């Protein structure tokens, strides 16, 4: 199947357009992937961060409530009105919230561990889950000792309350340190998340660059194919046309295929063949014209020779006419003399036979001259007839 040049160009630009559109969709997909990854990391980390912030605040509240309960008991022991029940109830509600918050943190850590995008983030969530379990253990110890202190407060057992303060302080330090450690681990996990998002971004950017390079290579390939299929054959055709314009009809275009340029090449070859035939016909006609001109030139030369002969005959005729005129003048003179002689003879008829004899001789001479004149006139008439025939020719 032969594709025309227009279809080839449309196919090439269509391929480039499809690649560019695909590149656009791919870039949008990569950008969406980066956005989704970043959103997931931020959403997860922020959820745990808020949970840890709440735990930190609640841990401080626990300390304040327990201290307020102890102070209220001491105030009652000194006879001042104070109620420790409210602080203890608030402490227990806060402790329940802390326990629930730690459980939720452990649950989130386990859930996000299965959804981690990198092994580093997976390990970070494992560390957070382990640290949360350690904080839960520490909090249970603190809660157990605190409940024992609250029981001593309810009994108004001041020595037992004071004895529990040191133990609670000793156990509360790992609990608060564990919350701080959770915050530190979460900060490290957030840094890993940012690095993972940056890696996803870098991979997306690299893939987009590679796709752009592929699109550029495809555009260069399409350009090369267009040059090979269109521009180079057109340059060949233009060179051939210039040679034909300079008069070189010996060349031929070697065009294969069925596209427009190939058909144009075959048409030009047929045109050059027709021009060659026309040139050969013109050369033959020119040769015929040259031969006819040579014949005309020879005929003209013959006519010139005939004219020269006619001119010579005319000159000869003119000489004959002059001779005849001269002879006629002599004849007239002789006739005058004869007349004079005849008159003299008539007057002198009596002069004798001698004069008659002389007269007879003169008459004979006149007759001879007349015959000669007649012959000359006949010859002149013939030459005049010949001149007339030549002039008619």
Coordinates of C-alpha atoms in Angstrom, one line a residue:
X1 CA 0.0 0.0 0.0
X2 CA 1.4 3.4 -1.1
X3 CA 0.9 6.4 1.1
X4 CA 0.8 9.8 -0.4
X5 CA 3.1 12.6 0.8
X6 CA 0.2 14.4 2.5
X7 CA -0.8 11.2 4.3
X8 CA 2.8 10.6 5.4
X9 CA 3.1 14.1 6.8
X10 CA -0.3 13.9 8.5
X11 CA 0.7 10.5 9.9
X12 CA 4.0 11.9 11.2
X13 CA 2.5 14.9 12.9
X14 CA -0.4 12.7 14.2
X15 CA 2.2 10.4 15.8
X16 CA 3.9 13.4 17.4
X17 CA 0.6 14.8 18.6
X18 CA -0.3 11.4 20.1
X19 CA 3.0 11.2 21.8
X20 CA 2.7 14.8 23.1
X21 CA -0.9 14.1 24.4
X22 CA 0.3 10.8 26.0
X23 CA 3.2 12.7 27.5
X24 CA 0.8 15.3 28.9
X25 CA -1.4 12.6 30.4
X26 CA 1.6 10.8 31.8
X27 CA 2.9 14.0 33.3
X28 CA -0.4 14.7 34.9
X29 CA -0.5 11.1 36.2
X30 CA 3.0 11.5 37.6
X31 CA 2.1 14.8 39.2
X32 CA -1.0 13.3 40.6
X33 CA 1.1 10.4 42.0
X34 CA 3.4 12.8 43.6
X35 CA 0.5 14.8 45.0
X36 CA -1.2 11.7 46.3
X37 CA 2.0 10.4 47.8
X38 CA 2.7 13.7 49.5
X39 CA -0.9 14.0 50.7
X40 CA -0.8 10.5 52.1
X41 CA 2.5 11.1 53.9
X42 CA 1.4 14.4 55.2
X43 CA -2.1 13.1 56.2
X44 CA -0.7 10.1 58.0
X45 CA 2.1 12.0 59.7
X46 CA -0.1 14.8 60.7
X47 CA -2.7 12.4 62.2
X48 CA -0.1 10.8 64.3
X49 CA 1.5 14.2 65.1
X50 CA -1.9 15.5 66.4
X51 CA -2.3 12.3 68.4
X52 CA 1.1 12.7 70.0
X53 CA 0.4 16.4 70.7
X54 CA -2.8 15.4 72.4
X55 CA -0.9 12.8 74.4
X56 CA 1.7 15.3 75.5
X57 CA -1.0 17.7 76.6
X58 CA -2.9 15.0 78.4
X59 CA 0.3 13.7 80.1
X60 CA 0.9 17.2 81.4
X61 CA -2.7 17.4 82.5
X62 CA -2.3 14.1 84.3
X63 CA 0.6 15.5 86.3
X64 CA -1.3 18.7 87.2
X65 CA -4.5 16.8 88.1
X66 CA -2.6 14.3 90.3
X67 CA -0.7 17.2 92.0
X68 CA -4.0 19.1 92.5
X69 CA -5.5 16.0 94.1
X70 CA -2.5 15.7 96.5
X71 CA -2.7 19.4 97.3
X72 CA -6.5 19.1 98.0
X73 CA -5.9 16.2 100.4
X74 CA -3.2 18.2 102.2
X75 CA -5.5 21.1 102.4
X76 CA -8.2 18.9 103.9
X77 CA -5.7 17.5 106.4
X78 CA -4.9 21.0 107.5
X79 CA -8.6 21.8 107.9
X80 CA -9.1 23.9 104.8
X81 CA -12.0 23.1 102.6
X82 CA -10.9 21.3 99.3
X83 CA -12.2 18.4 97.3
X84 CA -9.8 15.9 95.7
X85 CA -12.6 13.8 94.2
X86 CA -13.0 16.1 91.2
X87 CA -9.3 16.1 90.3
X88 CA -9.2 12.3 90.7
X89 CA -12.2 11.8 88.4
X90 CA -10.7 14.2 85.8
X91 CA -7.4 12.4 86.1
X92 CA -9.1 9.1 85.4
X93 CA -11.0 10.5 82.4
X94 CA -7.8 11.9 81.1
X95 CA -5.9 8.6 81.7
X96 CA -8.6 6.8 79.8
X97 CA -8.1 9.2 76.9
X98 CA -4.4 8.7 77.1
X99 CA -4.8 5.0 77.0
X100 CA -7.2 5.3 74.1
X101 CA -4.8 7.7 72.4
X102 CA -1.9 5.3 72.8
X103 CA -4.0 2.5 71.4
X104 CA -5.0 4.6 68.5
X105 CA -1.4 5.6 67.9
X106 CA -0.4 2.0 67.9
X107 CA -3.2 1.1 65.5
X108 CA -2.3 3.9 63.1
X109 CA 1.4 2.9 63.2
X110 CA 0.4 -0.7 62.3
X111 CA -2.0 0.4 59.6
X112 CA 0.4 2.9 58.0
X113 CA 3.2 0.2 58.2
X114 CA 1.2 -1.9 55.6
X115 CA 0.8 1.2 53.4
X116 CA 4.3 2.5 53.5
X117 CA 5.8 3.5 50.1
X118 CA 9.4 2.7 51.1
X119 CA 11.1 0.1 53.3
X120 CA 12.6 3.0 55.4
X121 CA 9.1 4.3 56.2
X122 CA 8.0 0.7 57.0
X123 CA 10.9 0.4 59.5
X124 CA 10.1 3.9 60.9
X125 CA 6.5 2.9 61.6
X126 CA 7.7 -0.3 63.2
X127 CA 9.9 1.7 65.5
X128 CA 6.9 4.0 66.3
X129 CA 4.7 1.0 67.0
X130 CA 7.4 -0.5 69.3
X131 CA 7.9 2.8 71.1
X132 CA 4.1 3.2 71.5
X133 CA 3.9 -0.2 73.1
X134 CA 6.7 0.8 75.5
X135 CA 4.9 4.0 76.3
X136 CA 1.7 2.1 77.0
X137 CA 3.6 -0.2 79.3
X138 CA 5.1 2.8 81.1
X139 CA 1.7 4.5 81.3
X140 CA 0.1 1.4 82.8
X141 CA 2.7 1.3 85.5
X142 CA 2.2 5.1 86.2
X143 CA -1.6 4.6 86.2
X144 CA -1.3 1.6 88.6
X145 CA 0.9 3.5 91.1
X146 CA -1.3 6.6 90.7
X147 CA -4.5 4.6 91.5
X148 CA -2.7 3.3 94.6
X149 CA -1.9 6.9 95.5
X150 CA -5.5 7.9 94.9
X151 CA -6.6 5.1 97.2
X152 CA -4.2 6.5 99.9
X153 CA -5.7 10.0 99.3
X154 CA -9.2 8.6 99.8
X155 CA -8.0 7.1 103.1
X156 CA -6.3 10.3 104.0
X157 CA -3.0 8.3 104.4
X158 CA -0.5 11.1 104.1
X159 CA 2.6 8.9 104.5
X160 CA 1.4 6.5 101.8
X161 CA 0.6 9.5 99.5
X162 CA 4.0 11.0 100.0
X163 CA 5.7 7.5 99.6
X164 CA 4.0 7.2 96.1
X165 CA 5.2 10.5 94.9
X166 CA 8.8 9.4 94.4
X167 CA 7.7 6.2 92.7
X168 CA 5.3 8.0 90.4
X169 CA 8.0 10.6 89.5
X170 CA 10.4 7.7 88.7
X171 CA 7.8 5.9 86.5
X172 CA 6.5 9.1 84.9
X173 CA 9.9 10.0 83.5
X174 CA 10.0 7.0 81.1
X175 CA 6.4 7.8 80.2
X176 CA 7.0 11.4 79.3
X177 CA 10.3 10.5 77.7
X178 CA 8.5 7.9 75.6
X179 CA 6.1 10.5 74.3
X180 CA 9.0 12.7 73.5
X181 CA 10.7 9.8 71.8
X182 CA 7.6 9.1 69.8
X183 CA 7.7 12.7 68.6
X184 CA 11.3 12.3 67.6
X185 CA 10.6 9.1 65.8
X186 CA 7.7 10.7 64.0
X187 CA 9.9 13.6 63.0
X188 CA 12.3 11.1 61.5
X189 CA 9.5 9.3 59.8
X190 CA 8.3 12.7 58.4
X191 CA 11.8 13.3 57.1
X192 CA 11.8 9.9 55.5
X193 CA 8.3 10.7 54.0
X194 CA 9.6 13.9 52.6
X195 CA 12.6 12.1 51.1
X196 CA 10.3 9.5 49.7
X197 CA 8.1 12.1 48.2
X198 CA 11.2 13.9 46.8
X199 CA 12.3 10.5 45.3
X200 CA 8.9 10.0 43.7
X201 CA 9.1 13.6 42.4
X202 CA 12.6 13.0 41.0
X203 CA 11.5 9.7 39.4
X204 CA 8.5 11.4 37.9
X205 CA 10.6 14.3 36.6
X206 CA 13.2 11.8 35.2
X207 CA 10.5 9.8 33.5
X208 CA 9.0 13.0 32.1
X209 CA 12.4 14.1 30.8
X210 CA 12.9 10.7 29.2
X211 CA 9.5 10.9 27.6
X212 CA 10.3 14.3 26.4
X213 CA 13.5 13.0 24.9
X214 CA 11.6 10.2 23.3
X215 CA 9.1 12.7 21.8
X216 CA 12.0 14.9 20.5
X217 CA 13.6 11.8 19.0
X218 CA 10.3 10.9 17.4
X219 CA 10.0 14.4 16.1
X220 CA 13.5 14.2 14.7
X221 CA 12.7 10.8 13.1
X222 CA 9.5 12.2 11.6
X223 CA 11.5 15.2 10.3
X224 CA 14.1 12.9 8.8
X225 CA 11.5 10.7 7.2
X226 CA 9.8 13.8 5.7
X227 CA 13.1 15.1 4.4
X228 CA 13.9 11.7 3.0
X229 CA 10.4 11.2 1.4
X230 CA 9.7 14.8 0.4
X231 CA 12.6 17.3 0.6
X232 CA 15.3 15.2 -1.0
X233 CA 13.2 14.0 -3.9
X234 CA 12.1 17.6 -4.5
X235 CA 15.7 18.7 -4.6
X236 CA 16.4 15.9 -7.1
X237 CA 13.5 17.0 -9.3
X238 CA 14.5 20.7 -9.1
X239 CA 18.1 19.8 -10.1
X240 CA 16.7 17.8 -13.0
X241 CA 14.4 20.6 -14.1
X242 CA 17.3 23.1 -14.0
X243 CA 19.4 20.8 -16.2
X244 CA 16.5 20.5 -18.6
X245 CA 16.2 24.3 -18.6
X246 CA 19.9 24.5 -19.5
X247 CA 19.2 22.3 -22.5
X248 CA 20.3 18.9 -21.2
X249 CA 17.7 16.4 -22.4
X250 CA 19.8 13.3 -21.8
X251 CA 19.0 12.7 -18.1
X252 CA 16.3 10.6 -16.5
X253 CA 14.7 10.7 -13.1
X254 CA 14.7 7.4 -11.2
X255 CA 11.5 7.6 -9.2
X256 CA 10.0 4.6 -7.5
X257 CA 6.7 4.4 -5.8
X258 CA 3.3 5.8 -6.4
X259 CA 3.3 9.1 -4.4
X260 CA 3.0 12.6 -5.9
X261 CA 6.7 13.2 -6.4
X262 CA 7.2 9.8 -8.2
X263 CA 4.3 10.6 -10.5
X264 CA 5.8 14.0 -11.1
X265 CA 9.1 12.4 -11.9
X266 CA 7.5 10.0 -14.4
X267 CA 5.6 12.9 -16.0
X268 CA 8.8 14.9 -16.3
X269 CA 10.5 11.9 -17.9
X270 CA 7.7 11.7 -20.5
X271 CA 7.9 15.5 -21.1
X272 CA 11.7 15.2 -21.6
X273 CA 11.1 12.3 -24.1
X274 CA 8.6 14.5 -26.0
X275 CA 11.0 17.4 -26.0
X276 CA 13.8 15.1 -27.3
X277 CA 11.5 13.9 -30.1
X278 CA 10.6 17.5 -30.9
X279 CA 14.3 18.4 -31.0
X280 CA 15.0 15.6 -33.4
X281 CA 12.1 16.7 -35.6
X282 CA 13.4 20.3 -35.5
X283 CA 16.9 19.1 -36.4
X284 CA 15.5 17.1 -39.4
X285 CA 13.4 20.0 -40.5
X286 CA 16.5 22.3 -40.2
X287 CA 18.5 19.8 -42.4
X288 CA 15.7 19.8 -45.0
X289 CA 15.6 23.6 -44.9
X290 CA 19.4 23.7 -45.3
X291 CA 19.2 21.4 -48.3
X292 CA 16.4 23.5 -49.9
X293 CA 18.4 26.6 -49.2
X294 CA 21.4 25.0 -51.0
X295 CA 19.2 24.1 -53.9
X296 CA 17.8 27.7 -54.0
X297 CA 21.3 29.0 -53.8
X298 CA 22.4 26.8 -56.7
X299 CA 19.3 27.8 -58.7
X300 CA 20.1 31.5 -58.0
X301 CA 23.6 30.9 -59.2
X302 CA 22.3 29.3 -62.3
X303 CA 19.9 32.2 -62.8
X304 CA 22.8 34.7 -62.3
X305 CA 24.8 32.8 -64.9
X306 CA 21.8 32.9 -67.3
X307 CA 21.4 36.7 -66.6
X308 CA 25.1 37.1 -67.4
X309 CA 24.6 35.2 -70.6
X310 CA 21.5 37.3 -71.4
X311 CA 23.4 40.5 -70.6
X312 CA 26.2 39.3 -73.0
X313 CA 23.5 38.6 -75.6
X314 CA 22.0 42.0 -75.1
X315 CA 25.4 43.6 -75.5
X316 CA 26.0 41.6 -78.6
X317 CA 22.5 42.6 -79.9
X318 CA 23.3 46.2 -79.1
X319 CA 26.5 45.9 -81.0
X320 CA 24.6 44.3 -84.0
X321 CA 22.0 47.1 -83.8
X322 CA 24.8 49.7 -83.9
X323 CA 26.4 47.9 -86.8
X324 CA 23.0 47.8 -88.6
X325 CA 22.5 51.5 -87.8
X326 CA 26.0 52.2 -89.2
X327 CA 25.3 50.1 -92.3
X328 CA 21.9 51.8 -92.8
X329 CA 23.7 55.2 -92.6
X330 CA 26.1 54.0 -95.2
X331 CA 23.2 52.6 -97.3
X332 CA 21.5 55.9 -97.0
X333 CA 24.6 57.7 -98.0
X334 CA 25.1 55.4 -100.9
X335 CA 21.5 55.8 -101.9
X336 CA 22.0 59.5 -101.8
X337 CA 25.0 59.1 -103.9
X338 CA 23.1 56.7 -106.3
X339 CA 20.3 59.2 -106.5
X340 CA 22.8 62.0 -107.2
X341 CA 24.5 59.7 -109.7
X342 CA 21.2 58.8 -111.3
X343 CA 20.2 62.4 -111.6
X344 CA 23.7 63.1 -113.0
X345 CA 23.2 60.0 -115.2
X346 CA 19.8 61.2 -116.3
X347 CA 21.2 64.6 -117.0
X348 CA 24.3 63.1 -118.5
X349 CA 22.5 60.1 -120.2
X350 CA 24.2 61.2 -123.1
X351 CA 27.6 60.6 -121.6
X352 CA 28.0 57.2 -123.0
X353 CA 28.2 53.6 -122.1
X354 CA 31.0 54.2 -119.7
X355 CA 28.8 56.0 -117.3
X356 CA 26.1 53.3 -117.6
X357 CA 28.6 50.7 -116.9
X358 CA 29.7 52.5 -113.8
X359 CA 26.1 52.9 -112.7
X360 CA 25.5 49.2 -113.2
X361 CA 28.4 48.4 -111.1
X362 CA 27.3 50.8 -108.4
X363 CA 23.8 49.2 -108.5
X364 CA 25.4 45.7 -108.1
X365 CA 27.3 47.1 -105.1
X366 CA 24.2 48.5 -103.7
X367 CA 22.4 45.2 -104.2
X368 CA 25.1 43.4 -102.4
X369 CA 25.0 45.8 -99.6
X370 CA 21.2 45.6 -99.4
X371 CA 21.4 41.8 -99.3
X372 CA 24.0 42.1 -96.5
X373 CA 21.7 44.5 -94.7
X374 CA 18.8 42.1 -95.1
X375 CA 20.9 39.3 -93.7
X376 CA 21.8 41.5 -90.8
X377 CA 18.2 42.4 -90.2
X378 CA 17.2 38.7 -90.3
X379 CA 20.0 37.9 -87.8
X380 CA 18.9 40.8 -85.6
X381 CA 15.3 39.6 -85.7
X382 CA 16.4 36.1 -84.6
X383 CA 18.5 37.5 -81.8
X384 CA 15.6 39.8 -80.7
X385 CA 13.4 36.7 -80.6
X386 CA 16.0 34.9 -78.5
X387 CA 16.2 37.9 -76.2
X388 CA 12.4 37.9 -75.8
X389 CA 12.4 34.2 -74.9
X390 CA 15.2 34.8 -72.3
X391 CA 13.3 37.7 -70.9
X392 CA 10.1 35.6 -70.6
X393 CA 12.1 32.9 -68.9

